PDB file of C-alpha atoms in Angstrom:
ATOM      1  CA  UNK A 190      33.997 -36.510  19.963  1.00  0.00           C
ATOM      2  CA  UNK A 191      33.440 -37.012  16.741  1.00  0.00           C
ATOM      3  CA  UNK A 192      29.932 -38.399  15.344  1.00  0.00           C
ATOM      4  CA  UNK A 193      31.570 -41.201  13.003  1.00  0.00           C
ATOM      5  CA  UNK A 194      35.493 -42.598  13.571  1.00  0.00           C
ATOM      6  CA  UNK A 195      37.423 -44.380  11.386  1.00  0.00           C
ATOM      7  CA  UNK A 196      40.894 -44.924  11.583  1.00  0.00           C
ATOM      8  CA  UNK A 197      42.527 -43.272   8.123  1.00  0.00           C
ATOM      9  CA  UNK A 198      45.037 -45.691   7.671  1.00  0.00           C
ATOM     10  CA  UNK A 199      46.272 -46.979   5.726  1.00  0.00           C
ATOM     11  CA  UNK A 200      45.419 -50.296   6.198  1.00  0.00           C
ATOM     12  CA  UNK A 201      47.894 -52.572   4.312  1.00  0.00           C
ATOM     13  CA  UNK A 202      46.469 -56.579   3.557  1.00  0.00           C
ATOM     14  CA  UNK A 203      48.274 -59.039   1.199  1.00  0.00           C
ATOM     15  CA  UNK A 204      46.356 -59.941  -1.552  1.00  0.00           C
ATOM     16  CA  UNK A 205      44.188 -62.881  -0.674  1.00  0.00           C
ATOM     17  CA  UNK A 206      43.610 -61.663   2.739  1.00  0.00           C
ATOM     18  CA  UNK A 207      40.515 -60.663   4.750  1.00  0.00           C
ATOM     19  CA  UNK A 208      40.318 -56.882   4.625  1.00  0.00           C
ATOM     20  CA  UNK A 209      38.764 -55.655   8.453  1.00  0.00           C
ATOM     21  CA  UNK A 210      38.005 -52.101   9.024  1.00  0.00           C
ATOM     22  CA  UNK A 211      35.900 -50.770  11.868  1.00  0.00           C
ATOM     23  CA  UNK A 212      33.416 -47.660  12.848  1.00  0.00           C
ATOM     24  CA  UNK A 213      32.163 -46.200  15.589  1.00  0.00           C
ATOM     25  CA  UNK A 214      29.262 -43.912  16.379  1.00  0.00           C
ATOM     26  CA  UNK A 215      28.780 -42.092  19.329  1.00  0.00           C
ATOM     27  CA  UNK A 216      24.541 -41.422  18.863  1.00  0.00           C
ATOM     28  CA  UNK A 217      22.563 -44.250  20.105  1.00  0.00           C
ATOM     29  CA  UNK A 218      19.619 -42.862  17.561  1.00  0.00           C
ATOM     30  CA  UNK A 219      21.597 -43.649  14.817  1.00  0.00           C
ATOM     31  CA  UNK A 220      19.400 -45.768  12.366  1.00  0.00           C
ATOM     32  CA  UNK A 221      20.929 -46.909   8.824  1.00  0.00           C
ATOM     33  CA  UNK A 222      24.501 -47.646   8.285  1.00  0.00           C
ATOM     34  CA  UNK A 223      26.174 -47.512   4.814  1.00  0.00           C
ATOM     35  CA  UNK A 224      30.072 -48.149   3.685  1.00  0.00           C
ATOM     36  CA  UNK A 225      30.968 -46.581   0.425  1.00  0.00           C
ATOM     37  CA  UNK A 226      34.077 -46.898  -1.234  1.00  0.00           C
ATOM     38  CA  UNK A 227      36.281 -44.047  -2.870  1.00  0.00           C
ATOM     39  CA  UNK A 228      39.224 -44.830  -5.700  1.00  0.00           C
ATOM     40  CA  UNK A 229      41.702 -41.934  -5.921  1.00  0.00           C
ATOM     41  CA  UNK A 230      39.995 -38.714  -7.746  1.00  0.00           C
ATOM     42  CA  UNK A 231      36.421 -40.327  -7.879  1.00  0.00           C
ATOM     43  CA  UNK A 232      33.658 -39.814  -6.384  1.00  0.00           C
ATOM     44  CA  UNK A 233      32.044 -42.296  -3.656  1.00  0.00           C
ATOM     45  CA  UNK A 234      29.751 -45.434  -4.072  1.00  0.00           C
ATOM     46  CA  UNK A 235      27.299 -47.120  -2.402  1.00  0.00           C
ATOM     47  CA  UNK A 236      28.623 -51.058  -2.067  1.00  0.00           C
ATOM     48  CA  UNK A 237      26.983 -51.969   1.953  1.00  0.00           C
ATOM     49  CA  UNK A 238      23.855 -50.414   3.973  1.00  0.00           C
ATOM     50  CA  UNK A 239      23.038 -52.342   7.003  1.00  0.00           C
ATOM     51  CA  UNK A 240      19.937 -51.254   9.138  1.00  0.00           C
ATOM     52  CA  UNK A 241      19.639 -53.947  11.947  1.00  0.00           C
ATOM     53  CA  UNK A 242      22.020 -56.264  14.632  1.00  0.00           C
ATOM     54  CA  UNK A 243      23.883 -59.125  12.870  1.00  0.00           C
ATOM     55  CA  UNK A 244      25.877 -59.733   9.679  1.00  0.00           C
ATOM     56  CA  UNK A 245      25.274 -59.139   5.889  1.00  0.00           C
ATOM     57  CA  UNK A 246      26.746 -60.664   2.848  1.00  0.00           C
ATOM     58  CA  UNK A 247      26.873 -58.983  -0.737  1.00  0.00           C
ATOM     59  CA  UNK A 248      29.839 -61.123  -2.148  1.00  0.00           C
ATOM     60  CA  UNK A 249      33.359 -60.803  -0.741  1.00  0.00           C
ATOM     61  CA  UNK A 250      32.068 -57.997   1.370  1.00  0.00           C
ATOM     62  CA  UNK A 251      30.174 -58.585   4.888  1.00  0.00           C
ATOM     63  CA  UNK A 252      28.953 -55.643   7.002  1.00  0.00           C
ATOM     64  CA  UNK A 253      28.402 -56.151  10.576  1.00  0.00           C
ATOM     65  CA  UNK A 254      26.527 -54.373  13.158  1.00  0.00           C
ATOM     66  CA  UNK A 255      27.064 -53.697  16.776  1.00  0.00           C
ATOM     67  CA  UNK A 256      24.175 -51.063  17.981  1.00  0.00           C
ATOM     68  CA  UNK A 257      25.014 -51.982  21.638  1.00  0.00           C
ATOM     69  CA  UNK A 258      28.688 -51.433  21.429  1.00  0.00           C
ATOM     70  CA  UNK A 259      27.990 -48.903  18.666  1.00  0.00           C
ATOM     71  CA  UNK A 260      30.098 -50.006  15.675  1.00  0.00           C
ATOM     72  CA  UNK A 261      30.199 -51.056  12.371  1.00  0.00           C
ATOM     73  CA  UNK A 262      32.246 -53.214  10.390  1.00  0.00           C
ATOM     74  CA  UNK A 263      33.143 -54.385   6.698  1.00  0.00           C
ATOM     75  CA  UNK A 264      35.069 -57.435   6.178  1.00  0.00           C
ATOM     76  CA  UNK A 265      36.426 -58.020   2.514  1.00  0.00           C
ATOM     77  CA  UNK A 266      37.057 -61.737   2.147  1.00  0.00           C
ATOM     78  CA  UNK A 267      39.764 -62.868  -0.669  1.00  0.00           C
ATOM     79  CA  UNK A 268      41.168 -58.908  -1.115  1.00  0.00           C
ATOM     80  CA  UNK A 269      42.332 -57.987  -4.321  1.00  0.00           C
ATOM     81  CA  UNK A 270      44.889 -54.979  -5.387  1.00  0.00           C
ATOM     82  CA  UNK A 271      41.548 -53.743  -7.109  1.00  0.00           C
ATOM     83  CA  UNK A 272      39.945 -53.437  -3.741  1.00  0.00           C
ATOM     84  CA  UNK A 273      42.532 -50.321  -2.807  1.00  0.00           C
ATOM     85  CA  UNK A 274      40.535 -47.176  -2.064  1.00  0.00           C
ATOM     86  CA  UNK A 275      39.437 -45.297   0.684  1.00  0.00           C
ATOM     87  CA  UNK A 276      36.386 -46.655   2.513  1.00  0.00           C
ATOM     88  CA  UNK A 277      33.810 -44.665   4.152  1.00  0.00           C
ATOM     89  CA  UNK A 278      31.263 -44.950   6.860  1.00  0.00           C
ATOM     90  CA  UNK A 279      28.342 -43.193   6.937  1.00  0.00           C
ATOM     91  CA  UNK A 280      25.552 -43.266   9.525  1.00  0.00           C
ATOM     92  CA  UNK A 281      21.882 -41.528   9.296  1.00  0.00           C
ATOM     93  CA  UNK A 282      19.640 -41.264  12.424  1.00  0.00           C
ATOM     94  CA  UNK A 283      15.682 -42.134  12.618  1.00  0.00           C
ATOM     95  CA  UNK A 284      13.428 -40.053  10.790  1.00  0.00           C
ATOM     96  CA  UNK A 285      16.768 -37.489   8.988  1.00  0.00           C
ATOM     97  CA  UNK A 286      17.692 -37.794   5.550  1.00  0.00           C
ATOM     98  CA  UNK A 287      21.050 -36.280   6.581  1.00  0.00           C
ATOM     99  CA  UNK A 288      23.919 -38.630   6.700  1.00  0.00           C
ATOM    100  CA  UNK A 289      27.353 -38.159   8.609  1.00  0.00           C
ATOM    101  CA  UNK A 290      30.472 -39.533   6.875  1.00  0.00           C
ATOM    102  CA  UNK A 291      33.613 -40.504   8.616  1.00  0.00           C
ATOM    103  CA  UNK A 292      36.793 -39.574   7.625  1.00  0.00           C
ATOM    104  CA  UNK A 293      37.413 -42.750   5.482  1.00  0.00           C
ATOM    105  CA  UNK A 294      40.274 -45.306   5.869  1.00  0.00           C
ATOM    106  CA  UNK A 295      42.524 -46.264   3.081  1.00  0.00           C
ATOM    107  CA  UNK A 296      43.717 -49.908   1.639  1.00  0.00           C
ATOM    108  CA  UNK A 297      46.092 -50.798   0.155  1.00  0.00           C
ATOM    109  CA  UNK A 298      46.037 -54.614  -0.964  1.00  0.00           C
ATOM    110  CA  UNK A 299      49.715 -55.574  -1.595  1.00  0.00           C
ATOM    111  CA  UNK A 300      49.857 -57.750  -4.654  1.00  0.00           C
TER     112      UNK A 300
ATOM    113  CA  UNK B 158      24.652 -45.053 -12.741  1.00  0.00           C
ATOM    114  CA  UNK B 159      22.200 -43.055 -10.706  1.00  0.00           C
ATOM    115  CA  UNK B 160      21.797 -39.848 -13.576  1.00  0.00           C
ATOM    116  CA  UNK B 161      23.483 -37.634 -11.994  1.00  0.00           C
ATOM    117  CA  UNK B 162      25.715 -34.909 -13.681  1.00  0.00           C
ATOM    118  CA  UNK B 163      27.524 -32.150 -12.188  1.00  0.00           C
ATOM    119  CA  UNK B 164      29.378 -29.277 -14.089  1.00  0.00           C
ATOM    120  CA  UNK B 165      31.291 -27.623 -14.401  1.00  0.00           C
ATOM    121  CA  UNK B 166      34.043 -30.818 -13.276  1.00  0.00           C
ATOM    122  CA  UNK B 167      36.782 -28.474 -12.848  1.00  0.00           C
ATOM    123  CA  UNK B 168      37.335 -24.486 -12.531  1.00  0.00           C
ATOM    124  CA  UNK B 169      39.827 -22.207 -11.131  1.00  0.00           C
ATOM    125  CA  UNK B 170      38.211 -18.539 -10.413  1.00  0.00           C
ATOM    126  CA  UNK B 171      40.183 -15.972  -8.433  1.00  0.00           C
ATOM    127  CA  UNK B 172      39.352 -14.314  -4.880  1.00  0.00           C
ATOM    128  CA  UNK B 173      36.229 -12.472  -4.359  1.00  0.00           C
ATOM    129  CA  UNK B 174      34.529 -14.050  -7.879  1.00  0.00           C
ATOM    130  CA  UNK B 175      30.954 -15.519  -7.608  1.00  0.00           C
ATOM    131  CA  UNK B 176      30.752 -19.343  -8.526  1.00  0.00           C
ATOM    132  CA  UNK B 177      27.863 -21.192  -9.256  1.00  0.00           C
ATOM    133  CA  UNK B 178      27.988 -25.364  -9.264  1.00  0.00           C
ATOM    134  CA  UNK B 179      25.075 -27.515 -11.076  1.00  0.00           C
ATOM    135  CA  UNK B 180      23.958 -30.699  -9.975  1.00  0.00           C
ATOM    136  CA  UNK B 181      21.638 -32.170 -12.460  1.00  0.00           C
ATOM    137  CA  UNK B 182      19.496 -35.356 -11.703  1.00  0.00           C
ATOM    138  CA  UNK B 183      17.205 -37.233 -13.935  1.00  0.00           C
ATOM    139  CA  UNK B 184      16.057 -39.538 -11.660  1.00  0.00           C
ATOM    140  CA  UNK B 185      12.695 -37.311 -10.157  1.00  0.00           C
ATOM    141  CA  UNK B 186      14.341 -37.842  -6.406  1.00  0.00           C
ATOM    142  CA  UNK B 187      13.469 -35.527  -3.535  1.00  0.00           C
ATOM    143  CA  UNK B 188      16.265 -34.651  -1.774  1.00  0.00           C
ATOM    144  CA  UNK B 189      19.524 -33.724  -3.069  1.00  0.00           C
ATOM    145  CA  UNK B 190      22.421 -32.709  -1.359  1.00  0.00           C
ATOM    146  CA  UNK B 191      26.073 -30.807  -1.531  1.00  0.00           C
ATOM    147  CA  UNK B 192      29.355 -31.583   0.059  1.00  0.00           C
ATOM    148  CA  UNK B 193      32.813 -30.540   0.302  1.00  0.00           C
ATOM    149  CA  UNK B 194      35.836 -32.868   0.597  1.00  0.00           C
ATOM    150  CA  UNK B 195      38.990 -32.478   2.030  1.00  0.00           C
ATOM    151  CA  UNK B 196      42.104 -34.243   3.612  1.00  0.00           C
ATOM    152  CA  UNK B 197      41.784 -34.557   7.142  1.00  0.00           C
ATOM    153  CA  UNK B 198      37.779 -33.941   6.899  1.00  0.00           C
ATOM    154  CA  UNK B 199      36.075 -36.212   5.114  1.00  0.00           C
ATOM    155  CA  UNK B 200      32.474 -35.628   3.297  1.00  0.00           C
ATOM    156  CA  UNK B 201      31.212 -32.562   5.240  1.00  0.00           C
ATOM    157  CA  UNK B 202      27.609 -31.539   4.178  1.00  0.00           C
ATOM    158  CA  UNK B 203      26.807 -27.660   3.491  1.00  0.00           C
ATOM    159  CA  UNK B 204      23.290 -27.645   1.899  1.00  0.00           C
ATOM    160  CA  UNK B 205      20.351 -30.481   1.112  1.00  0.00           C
ATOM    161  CA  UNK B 206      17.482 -29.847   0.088  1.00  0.00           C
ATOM    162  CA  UNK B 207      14.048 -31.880   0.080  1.00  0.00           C
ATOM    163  CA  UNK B 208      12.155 -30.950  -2.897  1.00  0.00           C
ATOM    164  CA  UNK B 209      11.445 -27.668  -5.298  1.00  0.00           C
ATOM    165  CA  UNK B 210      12.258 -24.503  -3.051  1.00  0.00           C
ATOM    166  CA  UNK B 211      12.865 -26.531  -0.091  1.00  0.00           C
ATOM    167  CA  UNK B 212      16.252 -26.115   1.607  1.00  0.00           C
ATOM    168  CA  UNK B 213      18.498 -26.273   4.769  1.00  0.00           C
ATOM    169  CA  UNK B 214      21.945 -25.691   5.994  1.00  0.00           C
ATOM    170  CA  UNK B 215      24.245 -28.207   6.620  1.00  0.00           C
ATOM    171  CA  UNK B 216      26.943 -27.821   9.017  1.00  0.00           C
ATOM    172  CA  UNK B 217      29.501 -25.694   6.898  1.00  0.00           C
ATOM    173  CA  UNK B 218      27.294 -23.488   4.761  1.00  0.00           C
ATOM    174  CA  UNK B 219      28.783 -20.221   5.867  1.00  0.00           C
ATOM    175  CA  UNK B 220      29.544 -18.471   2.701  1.00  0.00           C
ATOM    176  CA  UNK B 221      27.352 -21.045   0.049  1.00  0.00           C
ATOM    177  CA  UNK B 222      24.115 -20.559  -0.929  1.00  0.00           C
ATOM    178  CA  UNK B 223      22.269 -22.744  -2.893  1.00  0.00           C
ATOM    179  CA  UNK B 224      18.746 -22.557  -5.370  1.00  0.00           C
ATOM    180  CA  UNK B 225      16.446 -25.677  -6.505  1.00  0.00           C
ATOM    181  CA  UNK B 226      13.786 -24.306  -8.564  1.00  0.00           C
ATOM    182  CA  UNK B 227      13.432 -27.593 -10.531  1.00  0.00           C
ATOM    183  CA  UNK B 228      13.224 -31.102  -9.402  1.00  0.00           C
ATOM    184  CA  UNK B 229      16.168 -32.020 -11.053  1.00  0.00           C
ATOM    185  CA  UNK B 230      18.355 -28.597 -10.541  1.00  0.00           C
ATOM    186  CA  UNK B 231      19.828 -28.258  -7.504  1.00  0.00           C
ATOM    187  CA  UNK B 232      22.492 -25.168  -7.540  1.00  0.00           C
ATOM    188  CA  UNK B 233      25.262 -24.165  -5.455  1.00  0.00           C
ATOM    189  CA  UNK B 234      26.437 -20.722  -5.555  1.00  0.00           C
ATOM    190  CA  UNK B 235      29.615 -19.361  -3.701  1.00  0.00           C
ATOM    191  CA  UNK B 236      28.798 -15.431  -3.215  1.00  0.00           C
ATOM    192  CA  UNK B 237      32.369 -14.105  -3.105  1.00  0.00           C
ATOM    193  CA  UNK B 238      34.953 -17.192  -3.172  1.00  0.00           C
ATOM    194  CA  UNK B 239      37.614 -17.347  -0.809  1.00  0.00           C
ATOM    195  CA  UNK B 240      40.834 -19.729  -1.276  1.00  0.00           C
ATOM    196  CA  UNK B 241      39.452 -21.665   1.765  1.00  0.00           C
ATOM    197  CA  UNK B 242      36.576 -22.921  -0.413  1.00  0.00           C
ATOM    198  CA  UNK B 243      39.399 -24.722  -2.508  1.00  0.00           C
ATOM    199  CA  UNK B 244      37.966 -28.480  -2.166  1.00  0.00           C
ATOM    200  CA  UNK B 245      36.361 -30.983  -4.636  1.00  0.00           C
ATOM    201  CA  UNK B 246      32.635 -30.447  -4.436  1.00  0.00           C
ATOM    202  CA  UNK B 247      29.940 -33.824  -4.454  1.00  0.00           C
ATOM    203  CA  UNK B 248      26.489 -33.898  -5.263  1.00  0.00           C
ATOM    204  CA  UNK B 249      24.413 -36.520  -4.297  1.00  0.00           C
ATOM    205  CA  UNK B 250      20.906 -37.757  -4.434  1.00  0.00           C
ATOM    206  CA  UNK B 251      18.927 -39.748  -2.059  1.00  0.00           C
ATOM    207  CA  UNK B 252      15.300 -41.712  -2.132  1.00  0.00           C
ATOM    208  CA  UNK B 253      16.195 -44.620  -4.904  1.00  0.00           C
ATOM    209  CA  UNK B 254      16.497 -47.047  -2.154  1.00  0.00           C
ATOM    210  CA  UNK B 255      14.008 -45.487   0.844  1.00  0.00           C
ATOM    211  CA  UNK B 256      16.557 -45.869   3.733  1.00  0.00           C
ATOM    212  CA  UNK B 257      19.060 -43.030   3.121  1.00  0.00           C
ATOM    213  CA  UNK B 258      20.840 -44.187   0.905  1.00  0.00           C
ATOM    214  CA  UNK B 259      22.576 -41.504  -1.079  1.00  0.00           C
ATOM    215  CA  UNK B 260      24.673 -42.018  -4.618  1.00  0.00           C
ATOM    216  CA  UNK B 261      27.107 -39.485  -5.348  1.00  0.00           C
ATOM    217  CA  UNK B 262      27.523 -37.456  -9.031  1.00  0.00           C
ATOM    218  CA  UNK B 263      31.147 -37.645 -10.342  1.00  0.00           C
ATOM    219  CA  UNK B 264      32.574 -34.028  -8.378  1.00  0.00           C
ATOM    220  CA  UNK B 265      33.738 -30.339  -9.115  1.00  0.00           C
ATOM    221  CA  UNK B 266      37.237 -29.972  -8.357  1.00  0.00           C
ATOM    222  CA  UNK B 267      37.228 -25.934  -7.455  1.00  0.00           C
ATOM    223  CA  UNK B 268      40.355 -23.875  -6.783  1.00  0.00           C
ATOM    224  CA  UNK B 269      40.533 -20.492  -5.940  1.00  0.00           C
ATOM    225  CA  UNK B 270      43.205 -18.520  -6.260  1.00  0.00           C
TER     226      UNK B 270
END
């Protein structure tokens, strides 16, 4: 089993939709949470990090965190064409300044 | 921008050639970090270290070896390169937000031949 899962997609939203994709971890130490997002041939960035139960709002993006049913979520409200790249979930456990990355899933917002 | 450079951003070497990778910071961080991405695998970690002379494996370092003799220096170093070590390489830096967080430089496309 793998530490992080995403489904790789793609994901395909009509522009103005809400955007929903999903993580799951399988260690119950896990700690921080993060989603970055990748565009085609750059490198990642840093737009979520959630660290306890509940929902967070930066924007159009929530994050939302499950530690009993182990997942994490980002919903992007109001999705735009510009919002296509590959988005990647990332989990670091108590006390490690390692962080494991899941495969990513890709979006494509259909104008 | 988190000040981070990496160079070279793209080589090709042949089989068997040494490569070296710089990842340059200027923001005084601790730890620093290298990755590999490809298809299928995501962001797989093969070196981090936390601070001057202070490293560790990650879980594909077979064949990389990496140097930090400066804060902001962090080197990786691929003895004898094999076309299997064809990927884009990613530095990143951790310790600007105190909770993991890492930011990424812009990536070393590598092919070997």
């Amino acid at each position: 089993q793998k530490e992080v899962e995403q489904n790789s997609g793609p994901l395909s939203v009509p522009e103005g939709a809400i955007a929903s994709l999903n993580c799951t971890y399988s260690d119950r130490g896990s700690q921080s949470f993060f989603w970055y997002r990748q565009y085609s041939g750059k490198s990642p960035e840093l737009i979520m990090s959630i660290y306890s139960n509940g929902d967070k709002e930066d924007g159009r993006f929530t994050a939302q965190l499950n530690k009993a049913s182990q997942y994490v979520s980002l919903l992007i409200r109001d999705s735009q064409p510009s919002d296509s790249a590959t988005y990647l979930c990332a989990v670091s456990l108590r006390g490690y300044q390692k962080v494991t990355f899941g495969i990513g899933t890709k979006l494509q917002v259909i104008p | 921008d988190a000040g981070i450079t990496q160079s070279p951003r793209h080589k090709v070497t042949e089989t068997g050639t040494p490569v070296t990778l710089r990842c340059h910071q200027t923001e005084n961080h601790r730890y620093m970090y290298w990755y590999r991405q490809d298809p299928g695998h995501g962001l797989r970690l093969i070196h981090y270290s936390y601070g001057v002379k202070d490293t560790d494996k990650g879980e594909v370092s077979d064949g990389y070896s990496v140097s930090r003799s400066k804060t902001e220096d962090f080197l990786l170093t691929l003895e004898s390169a094999t076309s299997s070590q064809t990927s884009v390489y990613f530095c990143a830096i951790s310790g600007l937000g105190g909770n993991n967080e890492q930011f990424f430089g812009p990536g070393t496309r590598l092919t070997v031949l």
